[in-house]
PDB file of C-alpha atoms in Angstrom:
ATOM      1  CA  ASP A  38       0.119  -0.395  -0.152  1.00  0.00           C
ATOM      2  CA  GLY A  39       1.413   3.790  -1.218  1.00  0.00           C
ATOM      3  CA  GLY A  40       0.787   7.124   0.834  1.00  0.00           C
ATOM      4  CA  ILE A  41       1.448   8.820   3.621  1.00  0.00           C
ATOM      5  CA  THR A  42       0.829   7.963   7.507  1.00  0.00           C
ATOM      6  CA  GLN A  43       0.353  10.367   9.667  1.00  0.00           C
ATOM      7  CA  SER A  44       1.075   9.425  13.671  1.00  0.00           C
ATOM      8  CA  PRO A  45      -1.322   9.603  16.425  1.00  0.00           C
ATOM      9  CA  LYS A  46      -4.101  10.338  14.930  1.00  0.00           C
ATOM     10  CA  TYR A  47      -5.193  11.814  17.956  1.00  0.00           C
ATOM     11  CA  LEU A  48      -2.962  13.030  20.590  1.00  0.00           C
ATOM     12  CA  PHE A  49      -3.046  15.445  24.126  1.00  0.00           C
ATOM     13  CA  ARG A  50      -0.377  17.963  25.713  1.00  0.00           C
ATOM     14  CA  LYS A  51       0.043  19.021  28.748  1.00  0.00           C
ATOM     15  CA  GLU A  52       1.060  22.685  28.482  1.00  0.00           C
ATOM     16  CA  GLY A  53       5.207  23.368  28.892  1.00  0.00           C
ATOM     17  CA  GLN A  54       5.133  19.697  27.189  1.00  0.00           C
ATOM     18  CA  ASN A  55       7.349  18.907  23.391  1.00  0.00           C
ATOM     19  CA  VAL A  56       5.703  16.387  21.860  1.00  0.00           C
ATOM     20  CA  THR A  57       6.636  14.951  18.673  1.00  0.00           C
ATOM     21  CA  LEU A  58       3.738  14.065  15.283  1.00  0.00           C
ATOM     22  CA  SER A  59       4.975  11.394  13.200  1.00  0.00           C
ATOM     23  CA  CYS A  60       4.471  11.516   9.186  1.00  0.00           C
ATOM     24  CA  GLU A  61       5.454   8.932   7.042  1.00  0.00           C
ATOM     25  CA  GLN A  62       5.383   8.642   3.576  1.00  0.00           C
ATOM     26  CA  ASN A  63       6.656   4.953   0.486  1.00  0.00           C
ATOM     27  CA  LEU A  64       5.756   7.568  -2.452  1.00  0.00           C
ATOM     28  CA  ASN A  65       9.405   7.940  -2.917  1.00  0.00           C
ATOM     29  CA  HIS A  66       8.665  12.147  -2.886  1.00  0.00           C
ATOM     30  CA  ASP A  67      11.334  14.230  -2.444  1.00  0.00           C
ATOM     31  CA  ALA A  68       9.392  16.814  -1.164  1.00  0.00           C
ATOM     32  CA  MET A  69       7.542  16.965   2.771  1.00  0.00           C
ATOM     33  CA  TYR A  70       5.610  19.836   3.792  1.00  0.00           C
ATOM     34  CA  TRP A  71       3.674  20.732   7.179  1.00  0.00           C
ATOM     35  CA  TYR A  72       0.807  22.312   7.555  1.00  0.00           C
ATOM     36  CA  ARG A  73      -1.951  23.455  10.280  1.00  0.00           C
ATOM     37  CA  GLN A  74      -5.690  23.635   9.799  1.00  0.00           C
ATOM     38  CA  ASP A  75      -7.750  25.684  11.987  1.00  0.00           C
ATOM     39  CA  PRO A  76     -11.725  25.068  12.076  1.00  0.00           C
ATOM     40  CA  GLY A  77     -13.378  26.906   9.211  1.00  0.00           C
ATOM     41  CA  GLN A  78     -10.352  27.488   7.530  1.00  0.00           C
ATOM     42  CA  GLY A  79      -8.132  26.723   5.024  1.00  0.00           C
ATOM     43  CA  LEU A  80      -4.172  25.548   5.427  1.00  0.00           C
ATOM     44  CA  ARG A  81      -1.567  27.551   6.710  1.00  0.00           C
ATOM     45  CA  LEU A  82       2.737  25.601   5.698  1.00  0.00           C
ATOM     46  CA  ILE A  83       4.141  25.447   8.756  1.00  0.00           C
ATOM     47  CA  TYR A  84       7.892  23.263   7.246  1.00  0.00           C
ATOM     48  CA  TYR A  85       8.628  22.562   3.721  1.00  0.00           C
ATOM     49  CA  SER A  86      11.809  20.276   3.153  1.00  0.00           C
ATOM     50  CA  GLN A  87      12.830  19.665  -0.459  1.00  0.00           C
ATOM     51  CA  ILE A  88      15.263  17.095   0.081  1.00  0.00           C
ATOM     52  CA  VAL A  89      16.871  15.068   2.866  1.00  0.00           C
ATOM     53  CA  ASN A  90      19.181  17.059   5.828  1.00  0.00           C
ATOM     54  CA  ASP A  91      17.427  20.465   4.230  1.00  0.00           C
ATOM     55  CA  PHE A  92      14.623  22.245   5.130  1.00  0.00           C
ATOM     56  CA  GLN A  93      12.489  25.467   4.893  1.00  0.00           C
ATOM     57  CA  LYS A  94      10.177  27.461   7.100  1.00  0.00           C
ATOM     58  CA  GLY A  95       6.777  27.970   5.769  1.00  0.00           C
ATOM     59  CA  ASP A  96       4.971  31.012   6.509  1.00  0.00           C
ATOM     60  CA  ILE A  97       4.069  30.368  10.313  1.00  0.00           C
ATOM     61  CA  ALA A  98       7.000  28.453  11.795  1.00  0.00           C
ATOM     62  CA  GLU A  99       7.450  29.691  15.437  1.00  0.00           C
ATOM     63  CA  GLY A 100       7.045  27.286  18.114  1.00  0.00           C
ATOM     64  CA  TYR A 101       7.794  24.159  15.842  1.00  0.00           C
ATOM     65  CA  SER A 102      10.463  22.070  14.395  1.00  0.00           C
ATOM     66  CA  VAL A 103      11.381  19.749  11.994  1.00  0.00           C
ATOM     67  CA  SER A 104      14.217  16.706  10.782  1.00  0.00           C
ATOM     68  CA  ARG A 105      14.377  15.219   7.871  1.00  0.00           C
ATOM     69  CA  GLU A 106      16.868  13.325   8.661  1.00  0.00           C
ATOM     70  CA  LYS A 107      15.975   9.952   5.872  1.00  0.00           C
ATOM     71  CA  LYS A 108      13.693  10.815   2.668  1.00  0.00           C
ATOM     72  CA  GLU A 109      10.316   8.594   4.068  1.00  0.00           C
ATOM     73  CA  SER A 110      10.138  10.528   7.304  1.00  0.00           C
ATOM     74  CA  PHE A 111       9.382  14.219   7.879  1.00  0.00           C
ATOM     75  CA  PRO A 112       8.534  14.609  12.199  1.00  0.00           C
ATOM     76  CA  LEU A 113       7.323  17.769  13.063  1.00  0.00           C
ATOM     77  CA  THR A 114       8.010  19.019  16.753  1.00  0.00           C
ATOM     78  CA  VAL A 115       5.173  21.149  18.477  1.00  0.00           C
ATOM     79  CA  THR A 116       6.682  23.387  21.477  1.00  0.00           C
ATOM     80  CA  SER A 117       6.649  24.791  24.261  1.00  0.00           C
ATOM     81  CA  ALA A 118       6.914  27.956  22.585  1.00  0.00           C
ATOM     82  CA  GLN A 119       3.164  27.721  19.954  1.00  0.00           C
ATOM     83  CA  LYS A 120       1.576  29.398  22.092  1.00  0.00           C
ATOM     84  CA  ASN A 121      -1.540  28.175  20.747  1.00  0.00           C
ATOM     85  CA  PRO A 122      -0.746  24.407  19.297  1.00  0.00           C
ATOM     86  CA  THR A 123      -4.550  23.598  19.292  1.00  0.00           C
ATOM     87  CA  ALA A 124      -4.991  22.394  15.712  1.00  0.00           C
ATOM     88  CA  PHE A 125      -5.419  19.185  13.539  1.00  0.00           C
ATOM     89  CA  TYR A 126      -1.662  18.957  11.821  1.00  0.00           C
ATOM     90  CA  LEU A 127      -1.682  17.882   7.982  1.00  0.00           C
ATOM     91  CA  CYS A 128       1.999  16.018   6.084  1.00  0.00           C
ATOM     92  CA  ALA A 129       1.414  16.225   2.376  1.00  0.00           C
ATOM     93  CA  SER A 130       3.913  14.637  -0.315  1.00  0.00           C
ATOM     94  CA  SER A 131       5.318  15.397  -3.878  1.00  0.00           C
ATOM     95  CA  ILE A 132       7.643  14.523  -6.063  1.00  0.00           C
ATOM     96  CA  ASP A 133       9.557  17.332  -6.049  1.00  0.00           C
ATOM     97  CA  HIS A 134       9.345  21.269  -4.805  1.00  0.00           C
ATOM     98  CA  LYS A 135      10.520  22.324  -7.706  1.00  0.00           C
ATOM     99  CA  ALA A 136       8.796  24.489  -9.782  1.00  0.00           C
ATOM    100  CA  SER A 137       6.945  22.600 -11.825  1.00  0.00           C
ATOM    101  CA  GLY A 138       3.564  23.008 -13.011  1.00  0.00           C
ATOM    102  CA  THR A 139       2.797  19.723 -12.775  1.00  0.00           C
ATOM    103  CA  ASP A 140       3.954  19.118  -9.013  1.00  0.00           C
ATOM    104  CA  THR A 141       0.580  16.998  -7.260  1.00  0.00           C
ATOM    105  CA  GLN A 142       1.050  17.171  -2.989  1.00  0.00           C
ATOM    106  CA  TYR A 143      -1.140  14.248  -1.732  1.00  0.00           C
ATOM    107  CA  PHE A 144      -1.523  14.665   1.932  1.00  0.00           C
ATOM    108  CA  GLY A 145      -2.005  11.492   5.294  1.00  0.00           C
ATOM    109  CA  PRO A 146      -4.972  12.013   7.448  1.00  0.00           C
ATOM    110  CA  GLY A 147      -3.725  13.816  10.253  1.00  0.00           C
ATOM    111  CA  THR A 148      -3.159  14.130  13.846  1.00  0.00           C
ATOM    112  CA  ARG A 149      -5.388  16.426  15.309  1.00  0.00           C
ATOM    113  CA  LEU A 150      -3.899  18.113  18.713  1.00  0.00           C
ATOM    114  CA  THR A 151      -5.309  19.359  21.551  1.00  0.00           C
ATOM    115  CA  VAL A 152      -3.640  21.162  24.692  1.00  0.00           C
ATOM    116  CA  LEU A 153      -5.394  20.387  28.696  1.00  0.00           C
TER     117      LEU A 153
ATOM    118  CA  LYS B   9       1.429  37.937  -1.111  1.00  0.00           C
ATOM    119  CA  GLN B  10      -0.873  35.364  -2.455  1.00  0.00           C
ATOM    120  CA  GLU B  11      -4.038  35.375  -1.562  1.00  0.00           C
ATOM    121  CA  VAL B  12      -6.808  32.990  -1.913  1.00  0.00           C
ATOM    122  CA  THR B  13     -10.544  33.107  -1.359  1.00  0.00           C
ATOM    123  CA  GLN B  14     -13.352  30.423  -1.726  1.00  0.00           C
ATOM    124  CA  ILE B  15     -17.388  31.672  -1.752  1.00  0.00           C
ATOM    125  CA  PRO B  16     -19.627  30.694  -0.504  1.00  0.00           C
ATOM    126  CA  ALA B  17     -18.120  29.005   2.679  1.00  0.00           C
ATOM    127  CA  ALA B  18     -21.199  27.198   3.287  1.00  0.00           C
ATOM    128  CA  LEU B  19     -23.608  25.701  -0.349  1.00  0.00           C
ATOM    129  CA  SER B  20     -26.361  23.122   0.307  1.00  0.00           C
ATOM    130  CA  VAL B  21     -28.123  22.014  -2.714  1.00  0.00           C
ATOM    131  CA  PRO B  22     -30.725  18.779  -3.727  1.00  0.00           C
ATOM    132  CA  GLU B  23     -29.450  15.928  -4.784  1.00  0.00           C
ATOM    133  CA  GLY B  24     -29.078  16.211  -9.156  1.00  0.00           C
ATOM    134  CA  GLU B  25     -28.892  19.772  -9.847  1.00  0.00           C
ATOM    135  CA  ASN B  26     -25.196  20.804 -11.116  1.00  0.00           C
ATOM    136  CA  LEU B  27     -23.711  23.057  -9.097  1.00  0.00           C
ATOM    137  CA  VAL B  28     -20.371  25.914  -8.990  1.00  0.00           C
ATOM    138  CA  LEU B  29     -17.780  26.239  -6.651  1.00  0.00           C
ATOM    139  CA  ASN B  30     -15.947  29.855  -7.220  1.00  0.00           C
ATOM    140  CA  CYS B  31     -12.128  30.079  -6.221  1.00  0.00           C
ATOM    141  CA  SER B  32     -10.505  33.136  -7.098  1.00  0.00           C
ATOM    142  CA  PHE B  33      -6.699  34.592  -6.134  1.00  0.00           C
ATOM    143  CA  THR B  34      -4.320  38.035  -6.584  1.00  0.00           C
ATOM    144  CA  ASP B  35      -1.480  36.886  -7.786  1.00  0.00           C
ATOM    145  CA  SER B  36      -1.557  35.411 -10.954  1.00  0.00           C
ATOM    146  CA  ALA B  37       1.868  34.755 -11.349  1.00  0.00           C
ATOM    147  CA  ILE B  38       1.206  30.902 -10.662  1.00  0.00           C
ATOM    148  CA  TYR B  39       2.041  27.312 -11.807  1.00  0.00           C
ATOM    149  CA  ASN B  40      -0.760  25.135 -11.405  1.00  0.00           C
ATOM    150  CA  LEU B  41      -3.807  25.583  -8.931  1.00  0.00           C
ATOM    151  CA  GLN B  42      -5.240  22.308  -7.325  1.00  0.00           C
ATOM    152  CA  TRP B  43      -8.940  21.563  -6.368  1.00  0.00           C
ATOM    153  CA  PHE B  44      -9.453  18.692  -2.788  1.00  0.00           C
ATOM    154  CA  ARG B  45     -11.750  17.680  -0.879  1.00  0.00           C
ATOM    155  CA  GLN B  46     -11.875  17.141   2.650  1.00  0.00           C
ATOM    156  CA  ASP B  47     -14.269  14.955   4.717  1.00  0.00           C
ATOM    157  CA  PRO B  48     -14.703  15.479   8.165  1.00  0.00           C
ATOM    158  CA  GLY B  49     -11.748  15.350  10.490  1.00  0.00           C
ATOM    159  CA  LYS B  50     -10.380  13.995   7.851  1.00  0.00           C
ATOM    160  CA  GLY B  51      -6.821  14.713   4.813  1.00  0.00           C
ATOM    161  CA  LEU B  52      -7.076  15.997   1.835  1.00  0.00           C
ATOM    162  CA  THR B  53      -7.995  14.211  -1.448  1.00  0.00           C
ATOM    163  CA  SER B  54      -6.910  16.113  -4.827  1.00  0.00           C
ATOM    164  CA  LEU B  55      -9.612  15.981  -7.233  1.00  0.00           C
ATOM    165  CA  LEU B  56      -7.843  18.090 -10.310  1.00  0.00           C
ATOM    166  CA  LEU B  57      -5.175  20.133 -11.397  1.00  0.00           C
ATOM    167  CA  ILE B  58      -4.735  22.851 -14.099  1.00  0.00           C
ATOM    168  CA  GLN B  59      -1.067  23.565 -15.062  1.00  0.00           C
ATOM    169  CA  SER B  60      -1.073  27.520 -15.550  1.00  0.00           C
ATOM    170  CA  SER B  61      -0.447  26.822 -19.088  1.00  0.00           C
ATOM    171  CA  GLN B  62      -4.185  24.820 -19.580  1.00  0.00           C
ATOM    172  CA  ARG B  63      -7.259  25.680 -18.626  1.00  0.00           C
ATOM    173  CA  GLU B  64      -9.234  22.981 -17.866  1.00  0.00           C
ATOM    174  CA  GLN B  65      -9.446  19.563 -16.991  1.00  0.00           C
ATOM    175  CA  THR B  66     -12.622  17.135 -16.524  1.00  0.00           C
ATOM    176  CA  SER B  67     -12.696  14.228 -14.852  1.00  0.00           C
ATOM    177  CA  GLY B  68     -15.605  11.763 -14.024  1.00  0.00           C
ATOM    178  CA  ARG B  69     -18.183  14.584 -13.310  1.00  0.00           C
ATOM    179  CA  LEU B  70     -15.662  16.953 -12.564  1.00  0.00           C
ATOM    180  CA  ASN B  71     -15.010  20.295 -14.904  1.00  0.00           C
ATOM    181  CA  ALA B  72     -12.464  22.808 -13.580  1.00  0.00           C
ATOM    182  CA  SER B  73     -11.557  25.933 -15.086  1.00  0.00           C
ATOM    183  CA  LEU B  74      -8.825  28.324 -15.127  1.00  0.00           C
ATOM    184  CA  ASP B  75      -8.487  32.003 -16.511  1.00  0.00           C
ATOM    185  CA  LYS B  76      -5.581  33.251 -15.371  1.00  0.00           C
ATOM    186  CA  SER B  77      -5.564  37.063 -16.701  1.00  0.00           C
ATOM    187  CA  SER B  78      -8.785  36.807 -13.977  1.00  0.00           C
ATOM    188  CA  GLY B  79      -7.126  35.290 -11.208  1.00  0.00           C
ATOM    189  CA  ARG B  80     -10.069  33.191 -10.812  1.00  0.00           C
ATOM    190  CA  SER B  81     -11.042  29.650 -10.877  1.00  0.00           C
ATOM    191  CA  THR B  82     -14.170  26.811 -11.259  1.00  0.00           C
ATOM    192  CA  LEU B  83     -14.520  23.880 -10.010  1.00  0.00           C
ATOM    193  CA  TYR B  84     -18.269  22.427 -11.582  1.00  0.00           C
ATOM    194  CA  ILE B  85     -20.023  19.619 -10.314  1.00  0.00           C
ATOM    195  CA  ALA B  86     -22.512  17.234 -12.887  1.00  0.00           C
ATOM    196  CA  ALA B  87     -25.223  16.185 -11.046  1.00  0.00           C
ATOM    197  CA  SER B  88     -25.147  15.955  -7.435  1.00  0.00           C
ATOM    198  CA  GLN B  89     -25.327  13.404  -5.401  1.00  0.00           C
ATOM    199  CA  PRO B  90     -25.263  13.195  -1.549  1.00  0.00           C
ATOM    200  CA  GLY B  91     -21.395  11.288  -1.954  1.00  0.00           C
ATOM    201  CA  ASP B  92     -20.510  15.141  -2.746  1.00  0.00           C
ATOM    202  CA  SER B  93     -21.119  15.977   0.727  1.00  0.00           C
ATOM    203  CA  ALA B  94     -18.047  17.342   1.796  1.00  0.00           C
ATOM    204  CA  THR B  95     -15.470  20.510   2.208  1.00  0.00           C
ATOM    205  CA  TYR B  96     -13.526  21.691  -1.114  1.00  0.00           C
ATOM    206  CA  LEU B  97     -10.736  23.608  -0.411  1.00  0.00           C
ATOM    207  CA  CYS B  98      -8.262  25.217  -3.724  1.00  0.00           C
ATOM    208  CA  ALA B  99      -4.993  25.522  -3.505  1.00  0.00           C
ATOM    209  CA  VAL B 100      -2.279  28.045  -6.010  1.00  0.00           C
ATOM    210  CA  LYS B 101       1.073  26.866  -6.712  1.00  0.00           C
ATOM    211  CA  GLY B 102       2.588  29.337  -6.544  1.00  0.00           C
ATOM    212  CA  SER B 103       5.898  31.189  -8.198  1.00  0.00           C
ATOM    213  CA  VAL B 104       9.420  31.395  -8.131  1.00  0.00           C
ATOM    214  CA  THR B 105       9.236  34.592  -6.492  1.00  0.00           C
ATOM    215  CA  ASN B 106       6.824  33.058  -4.116  1.00  0.00           C
ATOM    216  CA  ALA B 107       8.463  30.279  -3.610  1.00  0.00           C
ATOM    217  CA  GLY B 108       6.441  27.673  -5.185  1.00  0.00           C
ATOM    218  CA  LYS B 109       4.969  27.465  -2.448  1.00  0.00           C
ATOM    219  CA  SER B 110       1.328  26.749  -2.022  1.00  0.00           C
ATOM    220  CA  THR B 111      -1.308  28.679  -1.097  1.00  0.00           C
ATOM    221  CA  PHE B 112      -5.646  27.645   0.164  1.00  0.00           C
ATOM    222  CA  GLY B 113      -8.291  29.332   0.438  1.00  0.00           C
ATOM    223  CA  ASP B 114     -10.901  28.894   3.029  1.00  0.00           C
ATOM    224  CA  GLY B 115     -12.802  25.801   1.596  1.00  0.00           C
ATOM    225  CA  THR B 116     -16.469  25.897   1.112  1.00  0.00           C
ATOM    226  CA  THR B 117     -18.543  23.064   2.260  1.00  0.00           C
ATOM    227  CA  LEU B 118     -21.180  22.162   0.011  1.00  0.00           C
ATOM    228  CA  THR B 119     -24.700  20.140   1.857  1.00  0.00           C
ATOM    229  CA  VAL B 120     -25.543  17.722  -1.286  1.00  0.00           C
ATOM    230  CA  LYS B 121     -29.963  16.931   0.567  1.00  0.00           C
ATOM    231  CA  PRO B 122     -31.664  13.698  -1.147  1.00  0.00           C
TER     232      PRO B 122
END
């Protein structure tokens, strides 16, 4: 089965704790992305990675960190510095982040993070 | 900065009706526009991708059009069914000045009543 997996599906965090969301893909895609979605809103880009060991900040990177040690994996850490982390987090991948008109993004099922 | 707007925010139609969802964007320097479907609590499923050089794409009962000069795209759904009920989002992939990033609209939530 090819695709993108995210775990866990639901995550609860106490204030002041760091948590890590997992994202794995077996599509052999170079580019991976993390988005945040708040109720009734579209997606906002947190971080993206075009290649292993390289990543760039998106529009709302403050309070988040990522790593890209393997092509298949792009974990997101929500740190205690993120003031309002309760949201739905979506991971995506695409063949190539470069300027391409045919570059389709494929999404995982999401992780819902709630701060208690 | 690219801004993407989807109107209306919600739409309710009877089964069998044809309908149009709208997406507008402010910067016409784009590489592509993608339409997605999202069911409650789920990830996004890609429906159609239109490259900047194309005017429309079709898949089954879905037809998406793109008019770059006016900054508009439409998603046409023919003979709507209750199973089409979902939120539909459009995303515009920006040009080099936007680092090739995608900007999403807030979505249109469609309800098709039996």
